[in-house]
Tab-separated table of C-alpha atoms in Angstrom:
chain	number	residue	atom	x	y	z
P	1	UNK	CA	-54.121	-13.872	3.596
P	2	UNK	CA	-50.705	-14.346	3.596
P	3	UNK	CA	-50.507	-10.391	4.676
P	4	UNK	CA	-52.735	-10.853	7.884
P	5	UNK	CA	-50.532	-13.900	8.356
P	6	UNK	CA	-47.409	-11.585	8.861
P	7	UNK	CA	-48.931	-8.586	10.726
P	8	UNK	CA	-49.825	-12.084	13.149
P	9	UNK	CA	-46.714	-13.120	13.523
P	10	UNK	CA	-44.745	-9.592	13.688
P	11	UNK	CA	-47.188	-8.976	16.765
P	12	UNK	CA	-46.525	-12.360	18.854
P	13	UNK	CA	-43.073	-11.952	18.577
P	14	UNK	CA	-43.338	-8.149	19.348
P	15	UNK	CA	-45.627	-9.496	22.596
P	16	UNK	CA	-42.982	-11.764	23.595
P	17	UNK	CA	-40.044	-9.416	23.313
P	18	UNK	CA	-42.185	-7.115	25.615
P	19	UNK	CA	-43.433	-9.623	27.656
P	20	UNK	CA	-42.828	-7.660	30.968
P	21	UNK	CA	-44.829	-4.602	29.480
P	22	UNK	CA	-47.480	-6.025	28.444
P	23	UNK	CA	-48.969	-7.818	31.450
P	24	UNK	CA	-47.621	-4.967	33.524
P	25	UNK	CA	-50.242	-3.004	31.069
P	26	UNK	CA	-52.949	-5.467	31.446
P	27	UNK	CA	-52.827	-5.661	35.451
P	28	UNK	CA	-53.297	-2.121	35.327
P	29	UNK	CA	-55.736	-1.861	32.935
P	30	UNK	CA	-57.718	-4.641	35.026
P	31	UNK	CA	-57.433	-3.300	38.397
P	32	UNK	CA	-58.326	0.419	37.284
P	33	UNK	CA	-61.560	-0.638	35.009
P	34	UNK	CA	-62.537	-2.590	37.870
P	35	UNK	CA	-61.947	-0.094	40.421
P	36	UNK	CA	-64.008	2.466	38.429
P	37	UNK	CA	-66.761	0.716	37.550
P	38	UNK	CA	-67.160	-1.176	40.774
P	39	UNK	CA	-66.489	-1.916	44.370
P	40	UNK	CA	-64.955	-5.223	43.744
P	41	UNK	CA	-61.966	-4.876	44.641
P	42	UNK	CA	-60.280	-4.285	48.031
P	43	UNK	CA	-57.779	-1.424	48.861
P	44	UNK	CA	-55.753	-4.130	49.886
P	45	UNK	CA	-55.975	-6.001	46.090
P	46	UNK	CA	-55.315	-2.541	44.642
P	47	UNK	CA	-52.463	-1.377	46.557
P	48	UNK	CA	-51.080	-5.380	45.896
P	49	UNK	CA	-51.673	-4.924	42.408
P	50	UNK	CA	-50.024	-1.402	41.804
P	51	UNK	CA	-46.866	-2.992	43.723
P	52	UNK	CA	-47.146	-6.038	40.975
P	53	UNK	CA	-47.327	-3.405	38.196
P	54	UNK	CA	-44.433	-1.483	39.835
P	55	UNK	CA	-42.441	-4.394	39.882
P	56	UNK	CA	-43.008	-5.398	36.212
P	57	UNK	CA	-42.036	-1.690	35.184
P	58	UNK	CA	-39.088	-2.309	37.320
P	59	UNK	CA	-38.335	-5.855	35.830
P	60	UNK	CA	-38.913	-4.289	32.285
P	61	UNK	CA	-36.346	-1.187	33.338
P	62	UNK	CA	-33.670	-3.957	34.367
P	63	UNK	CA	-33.834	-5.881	31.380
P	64	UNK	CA	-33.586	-2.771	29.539
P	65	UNK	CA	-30.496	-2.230	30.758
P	66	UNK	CA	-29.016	-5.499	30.484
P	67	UNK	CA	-29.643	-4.917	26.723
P	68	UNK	CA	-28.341	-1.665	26.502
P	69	UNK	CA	-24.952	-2.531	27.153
P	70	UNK	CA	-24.789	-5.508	24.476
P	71	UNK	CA	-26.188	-2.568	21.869
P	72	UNK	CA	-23.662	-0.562	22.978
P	73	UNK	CA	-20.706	-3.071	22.834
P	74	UNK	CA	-21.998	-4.021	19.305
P	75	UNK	CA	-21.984	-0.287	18.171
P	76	UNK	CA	-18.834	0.197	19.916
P	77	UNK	CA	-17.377	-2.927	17.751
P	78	UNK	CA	-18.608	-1.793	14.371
P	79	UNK	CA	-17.206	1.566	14.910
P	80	UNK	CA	-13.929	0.156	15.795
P	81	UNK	CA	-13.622	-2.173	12.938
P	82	UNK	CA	-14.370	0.872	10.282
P	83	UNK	CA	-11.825	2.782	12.582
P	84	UNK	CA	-8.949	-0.387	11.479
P	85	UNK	CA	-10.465	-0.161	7.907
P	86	UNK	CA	-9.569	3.585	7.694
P	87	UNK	CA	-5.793	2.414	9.242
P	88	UNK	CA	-5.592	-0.031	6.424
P	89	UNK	CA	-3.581	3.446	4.943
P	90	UNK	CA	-1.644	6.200	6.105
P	91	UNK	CA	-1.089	9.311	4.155
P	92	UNK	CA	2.282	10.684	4.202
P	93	UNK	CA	3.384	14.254	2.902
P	94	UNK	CA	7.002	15.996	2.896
P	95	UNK	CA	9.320	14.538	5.067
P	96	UNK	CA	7.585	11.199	6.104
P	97	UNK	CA	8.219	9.948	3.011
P	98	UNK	CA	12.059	9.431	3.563
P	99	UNK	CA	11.637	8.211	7.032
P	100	UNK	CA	8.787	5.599	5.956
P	101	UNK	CA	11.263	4.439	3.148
P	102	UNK	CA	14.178	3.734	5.781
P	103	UNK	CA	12.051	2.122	8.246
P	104	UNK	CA	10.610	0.269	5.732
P	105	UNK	CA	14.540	-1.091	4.645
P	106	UNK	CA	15.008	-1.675	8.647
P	107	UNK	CA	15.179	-5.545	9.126
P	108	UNK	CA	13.421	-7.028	4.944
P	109	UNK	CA	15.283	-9.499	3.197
P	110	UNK	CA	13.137	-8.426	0.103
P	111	UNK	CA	12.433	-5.504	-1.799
P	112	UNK	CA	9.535	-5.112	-4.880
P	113	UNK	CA	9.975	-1.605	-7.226
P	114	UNK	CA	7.811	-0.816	-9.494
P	115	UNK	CA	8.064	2.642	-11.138
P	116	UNK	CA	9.562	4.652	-13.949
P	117	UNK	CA	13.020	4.926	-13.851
P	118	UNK	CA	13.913	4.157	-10.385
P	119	UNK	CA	15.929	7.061	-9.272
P	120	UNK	CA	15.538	6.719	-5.526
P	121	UNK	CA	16.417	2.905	-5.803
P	122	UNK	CA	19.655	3.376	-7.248
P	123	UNK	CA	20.570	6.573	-5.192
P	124	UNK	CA	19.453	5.058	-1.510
P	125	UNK	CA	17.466	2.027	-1.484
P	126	UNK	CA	19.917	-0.464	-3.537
P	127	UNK	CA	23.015	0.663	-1.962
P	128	UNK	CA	21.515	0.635	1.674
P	129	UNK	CA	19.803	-2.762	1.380
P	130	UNK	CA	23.246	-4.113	0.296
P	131	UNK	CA	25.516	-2.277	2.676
P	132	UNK	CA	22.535	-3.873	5.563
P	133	UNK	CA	23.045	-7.408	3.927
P	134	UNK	CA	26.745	-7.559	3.812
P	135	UNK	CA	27.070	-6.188	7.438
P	136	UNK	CA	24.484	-9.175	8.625
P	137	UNK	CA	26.203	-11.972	6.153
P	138	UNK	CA	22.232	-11.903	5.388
P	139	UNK	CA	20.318	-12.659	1.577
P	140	UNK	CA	17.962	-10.152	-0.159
P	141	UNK	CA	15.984	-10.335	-2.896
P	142	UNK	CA	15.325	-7.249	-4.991
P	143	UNK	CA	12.630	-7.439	-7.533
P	144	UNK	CA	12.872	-3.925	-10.317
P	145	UNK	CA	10.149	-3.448	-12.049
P	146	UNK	CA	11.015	-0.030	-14.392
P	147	UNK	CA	10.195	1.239	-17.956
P	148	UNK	CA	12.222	-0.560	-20.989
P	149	UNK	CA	14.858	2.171	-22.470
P	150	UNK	CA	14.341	0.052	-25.590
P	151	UNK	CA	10.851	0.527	-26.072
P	152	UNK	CA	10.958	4.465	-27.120
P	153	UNK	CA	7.291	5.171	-27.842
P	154	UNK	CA	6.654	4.275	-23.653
P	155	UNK	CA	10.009	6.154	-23.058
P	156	UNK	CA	8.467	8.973	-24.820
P	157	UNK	CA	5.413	8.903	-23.262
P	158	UNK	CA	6.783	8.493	-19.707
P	159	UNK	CA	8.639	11.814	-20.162
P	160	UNK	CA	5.513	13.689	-21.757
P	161	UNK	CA	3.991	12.555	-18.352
P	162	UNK	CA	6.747	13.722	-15.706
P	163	UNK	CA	7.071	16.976	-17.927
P	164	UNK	CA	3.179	17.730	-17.052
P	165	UNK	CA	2.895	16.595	-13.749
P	166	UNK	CA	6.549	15.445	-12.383
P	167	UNK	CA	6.700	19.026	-10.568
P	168	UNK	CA	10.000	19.858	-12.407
P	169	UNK	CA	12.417	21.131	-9.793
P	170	UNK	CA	15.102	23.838	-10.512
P	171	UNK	CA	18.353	22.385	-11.718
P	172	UNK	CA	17.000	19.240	-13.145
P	173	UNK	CA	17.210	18.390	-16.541
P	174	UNK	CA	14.335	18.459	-18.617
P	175	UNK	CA	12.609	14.828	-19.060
P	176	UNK	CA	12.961	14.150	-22.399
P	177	UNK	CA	13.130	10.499	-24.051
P	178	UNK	CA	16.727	10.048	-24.076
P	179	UNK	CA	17.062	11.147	-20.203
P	180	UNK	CA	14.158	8.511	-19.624
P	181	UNK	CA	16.246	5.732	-21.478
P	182	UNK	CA	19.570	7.186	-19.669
P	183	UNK	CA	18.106	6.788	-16.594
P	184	UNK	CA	16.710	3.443	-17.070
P	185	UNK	CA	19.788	2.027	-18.383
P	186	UNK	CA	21.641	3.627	-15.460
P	187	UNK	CA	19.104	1.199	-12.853
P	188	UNK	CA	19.937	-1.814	-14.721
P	189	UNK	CA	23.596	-1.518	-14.693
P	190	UNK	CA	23.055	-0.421	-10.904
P	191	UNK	CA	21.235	-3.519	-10.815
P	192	UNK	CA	24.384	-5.532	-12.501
P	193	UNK	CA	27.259	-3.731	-11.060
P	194	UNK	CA	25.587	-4.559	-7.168
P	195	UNK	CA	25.231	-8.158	-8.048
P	196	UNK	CA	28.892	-8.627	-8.095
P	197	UNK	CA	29.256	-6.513	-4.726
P	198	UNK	CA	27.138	-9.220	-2.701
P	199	UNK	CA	27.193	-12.666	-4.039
P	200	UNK	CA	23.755	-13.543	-1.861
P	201	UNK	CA	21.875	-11.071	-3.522
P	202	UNK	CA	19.487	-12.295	-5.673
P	203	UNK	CA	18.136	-9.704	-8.200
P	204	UNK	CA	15.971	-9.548	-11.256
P	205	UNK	CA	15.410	-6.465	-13.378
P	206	UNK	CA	11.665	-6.260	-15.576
P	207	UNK	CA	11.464	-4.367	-18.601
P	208	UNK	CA	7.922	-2.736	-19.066
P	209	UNK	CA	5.834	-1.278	-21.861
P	210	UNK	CA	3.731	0.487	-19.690
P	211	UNK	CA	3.953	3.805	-18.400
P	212	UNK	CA	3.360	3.903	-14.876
P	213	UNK	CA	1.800	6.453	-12.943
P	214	UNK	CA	3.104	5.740	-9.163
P	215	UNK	CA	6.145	3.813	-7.932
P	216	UNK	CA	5.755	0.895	-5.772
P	217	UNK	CA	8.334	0.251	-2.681
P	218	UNK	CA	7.668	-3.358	-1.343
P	219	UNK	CA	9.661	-4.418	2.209
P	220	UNK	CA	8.466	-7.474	4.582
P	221	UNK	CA	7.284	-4.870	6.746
P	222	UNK	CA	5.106	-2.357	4.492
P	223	UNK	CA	3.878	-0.938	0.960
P	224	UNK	CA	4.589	2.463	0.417
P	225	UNK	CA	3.240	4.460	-2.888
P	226	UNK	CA	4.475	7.579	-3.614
P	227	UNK	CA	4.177	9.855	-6.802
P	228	UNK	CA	6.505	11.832	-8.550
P	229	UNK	CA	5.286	15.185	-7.427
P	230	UNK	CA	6.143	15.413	-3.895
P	231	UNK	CA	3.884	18.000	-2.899
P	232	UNK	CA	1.339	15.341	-2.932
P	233	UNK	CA	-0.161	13.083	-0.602
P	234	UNK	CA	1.863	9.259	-0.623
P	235	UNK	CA	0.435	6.183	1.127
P	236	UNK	CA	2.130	3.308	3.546
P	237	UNK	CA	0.252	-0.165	3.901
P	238	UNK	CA	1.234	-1.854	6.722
P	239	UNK	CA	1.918	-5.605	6.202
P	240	UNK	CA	-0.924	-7.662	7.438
P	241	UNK	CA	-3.163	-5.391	6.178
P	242	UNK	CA	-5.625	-7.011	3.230
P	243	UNK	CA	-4.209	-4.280	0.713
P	244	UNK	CA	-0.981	-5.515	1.186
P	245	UNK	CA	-1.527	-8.728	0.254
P	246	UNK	CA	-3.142	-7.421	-3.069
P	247	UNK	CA	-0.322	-5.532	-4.257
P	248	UNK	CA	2.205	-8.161	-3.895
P	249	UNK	CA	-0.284	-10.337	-6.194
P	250	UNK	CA	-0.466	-7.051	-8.980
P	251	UNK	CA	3.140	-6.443	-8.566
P	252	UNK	CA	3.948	-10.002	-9.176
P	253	UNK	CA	1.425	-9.968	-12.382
P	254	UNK	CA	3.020	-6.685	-13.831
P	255	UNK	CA	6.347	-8.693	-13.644
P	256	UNK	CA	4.795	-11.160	-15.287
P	257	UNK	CA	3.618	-9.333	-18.181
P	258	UNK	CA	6.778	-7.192	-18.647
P	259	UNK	CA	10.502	-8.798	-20.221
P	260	UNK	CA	13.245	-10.066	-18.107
P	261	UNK	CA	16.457	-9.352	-18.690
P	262	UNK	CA	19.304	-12.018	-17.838
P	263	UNK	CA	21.904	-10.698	-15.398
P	264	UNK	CA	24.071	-13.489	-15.439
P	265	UNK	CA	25.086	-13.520	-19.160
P	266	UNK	CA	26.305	-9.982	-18.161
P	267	UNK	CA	30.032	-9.252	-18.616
P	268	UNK	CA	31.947	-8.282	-15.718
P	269	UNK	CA	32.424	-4.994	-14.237
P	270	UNK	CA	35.126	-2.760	-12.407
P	271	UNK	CA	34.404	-1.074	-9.575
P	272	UNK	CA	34.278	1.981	-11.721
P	273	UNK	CA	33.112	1.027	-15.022
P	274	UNK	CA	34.642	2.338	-18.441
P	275	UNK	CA	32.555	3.012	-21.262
P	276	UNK	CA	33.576	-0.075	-23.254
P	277	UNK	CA	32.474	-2.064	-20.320
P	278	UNK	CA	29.017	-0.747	-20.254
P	279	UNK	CA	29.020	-1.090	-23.529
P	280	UNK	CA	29.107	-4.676	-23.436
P	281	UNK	CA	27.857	-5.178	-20.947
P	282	UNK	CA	24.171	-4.329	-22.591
P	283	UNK	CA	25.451	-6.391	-25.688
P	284	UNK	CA	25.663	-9.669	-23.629
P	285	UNK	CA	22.091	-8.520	-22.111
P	286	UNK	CA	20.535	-8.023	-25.457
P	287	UNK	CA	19.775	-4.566	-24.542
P	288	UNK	CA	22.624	-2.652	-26.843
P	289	UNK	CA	22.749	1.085	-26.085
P	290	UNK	CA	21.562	3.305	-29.008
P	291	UNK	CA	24.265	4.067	-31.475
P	292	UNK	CA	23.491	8.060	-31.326
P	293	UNK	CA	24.976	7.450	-27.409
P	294	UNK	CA	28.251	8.822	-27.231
P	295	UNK	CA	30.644	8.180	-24.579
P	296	UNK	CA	29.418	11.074	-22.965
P	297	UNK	CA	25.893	9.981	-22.664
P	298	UNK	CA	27.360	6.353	-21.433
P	299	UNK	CA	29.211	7.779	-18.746
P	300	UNK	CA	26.415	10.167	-17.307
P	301	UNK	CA	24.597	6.630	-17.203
P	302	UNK	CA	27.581	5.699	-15.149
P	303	UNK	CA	27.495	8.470	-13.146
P	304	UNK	CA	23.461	7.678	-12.520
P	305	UNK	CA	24.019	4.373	-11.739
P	306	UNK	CA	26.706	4.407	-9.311
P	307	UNK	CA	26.663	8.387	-8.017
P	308	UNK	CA	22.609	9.008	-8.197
P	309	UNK	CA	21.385	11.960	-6.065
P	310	UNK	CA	18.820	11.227	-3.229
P	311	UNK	CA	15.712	13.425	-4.580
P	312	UNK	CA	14.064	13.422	-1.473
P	313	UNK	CA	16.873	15.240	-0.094
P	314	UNK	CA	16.618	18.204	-1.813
């Protein structure tokens, strides 16, 4: 019953949706059975009527197109929506890279990392930001998210990973677990060293456990996530974008879950640093450099943190 009921109702509203049609159909239908079966009707009545059909057809044609356009404007609408969904990222390969990163420190008060040892962050993106922040008398906050040099198992298994699919370059060294540590110790006295260059910067430096897989660069005006192989494809998230918004909340959380390390117990530093001050300096941060470091291996950190090549320029 409640079946019939349905197939009822499906065909009213089909009748009144075609309204035009259908008594176009049934004046035609009338005036033909009638003509053919009788002499009823008049020329006149049957030349009237095929001009009332006609004009229903013609009414029903109209409408039609009325519709059409609204169908089309509401295709054209979807399309363009998944059109800004697929803009919500833009690859990058090669070169792009580098120019997304210095757009991206054009005119931001802030910069997240998150990544391994942050090697492009001490070599152009610290440096940079501050040179930009002293020349506008402007404050930044720089948020360094990085792997902890004292945790050696995740130092260990960061360099197992950029040894198998860092795409080694010629001339590097060889990733091992003391060049992981090295070069983590080297970003947070980079860290330390440009906190006493710019007295309005405000900057924190998180320890992690984890082993991370892409870096993160954060600026008020995009996200961009690039890999340590640069032969593959990176990605740039423009702010306003719904992605965007996400990673600041993850970044924030891995922050959250990783140590903090407390830059203003930190003893001061020269403008070049000697080894004893680097070496106390990570005594006052509770971070104290392994004892099989000679002064050799502290001042290559030195050299890291203050001298670090550009690796995107090679």
């Amino acid at each position: 019953m409640a079946a019939h009921v349905g197939r009822l109702e499906r065909f009213v509203a089909w009748v009144l949706r075609n309204a035009d049609v259908v008594v176009a159909l049934g004046i035609a239908m009338a005036v033909g059975l009638l003509d053919i079966f009788g002499d009823v009707i008049s020329d006149d009545v049957s030349s009237g009527a095929t001009l009332v059909v006609l004009g229903l057809l013609a009414t029903g044609s109209i409408v039609e197109r009325v519709r059409r356009p609204a169908s089309i404007q509401e295709a054209m609408s979807g399309t363009r929506q998944a059109l800004e969904d697929l803009a919500m990222v833009r690859s990058l390969s090669g070169n792009e890279v580098g120019e997304a990163l210095r757009k991206a420190r054009q005119h931001t008060n802030l910069w997240y990392f998150k990544g391994g040892t942050g090697t492009y962050l001490r070599a152009v993106t610290l440096p940079l930001c501050v040179a930009a922040a002293k020349e506008q008398r402007s404050q930044l906050n720089m948020k360094i998210d990085i792997v902890s040099p004292a945790d050696e198992r995740a130092c260990a298994a960061y360099a197992r990973f950029r040894q198998m699919f860092g795409g080694q370059r010629r001339g590097d060294d060889v990733w091992t677990t003391d060049r992981v540590r090295r070069e983590s110790y080297a970003t947070v006295l980079a860290a330390c060293w440009y906190q006493r260059q710019l007295t309005t910067l405000e900057i924190s430096v998180h320890l992690s456990a984890a082993v991370p897989t892409l870096r993160f660069d954060l600026s008020e005006t995009c996200l961009i996530i690039t890999q340590d192989d640069q032969s593959r494809v990176n990605l740039l998230v423009e702010r306003g974008q719904p992605l965007y918004d996400y990673y600041v909340t993850e970044l924030h959380q891995s922050r959250e879950q990783a140590t903090v390390l407390d830059l203003r117990v930190a003893s001061p530093l020269g403008l070049e640093p000697t080894v004893d001050e680097v070496r106390t300096l990570f005594d006052d941060l509770r971070l104290p450099l392994p004892r099989v470091f000679t002064d050799s291996d502290i001042g290559k950190i030195i050299e890291k943190a203050l001298h670090a090549e550009d690796p995107y320029r090679r």
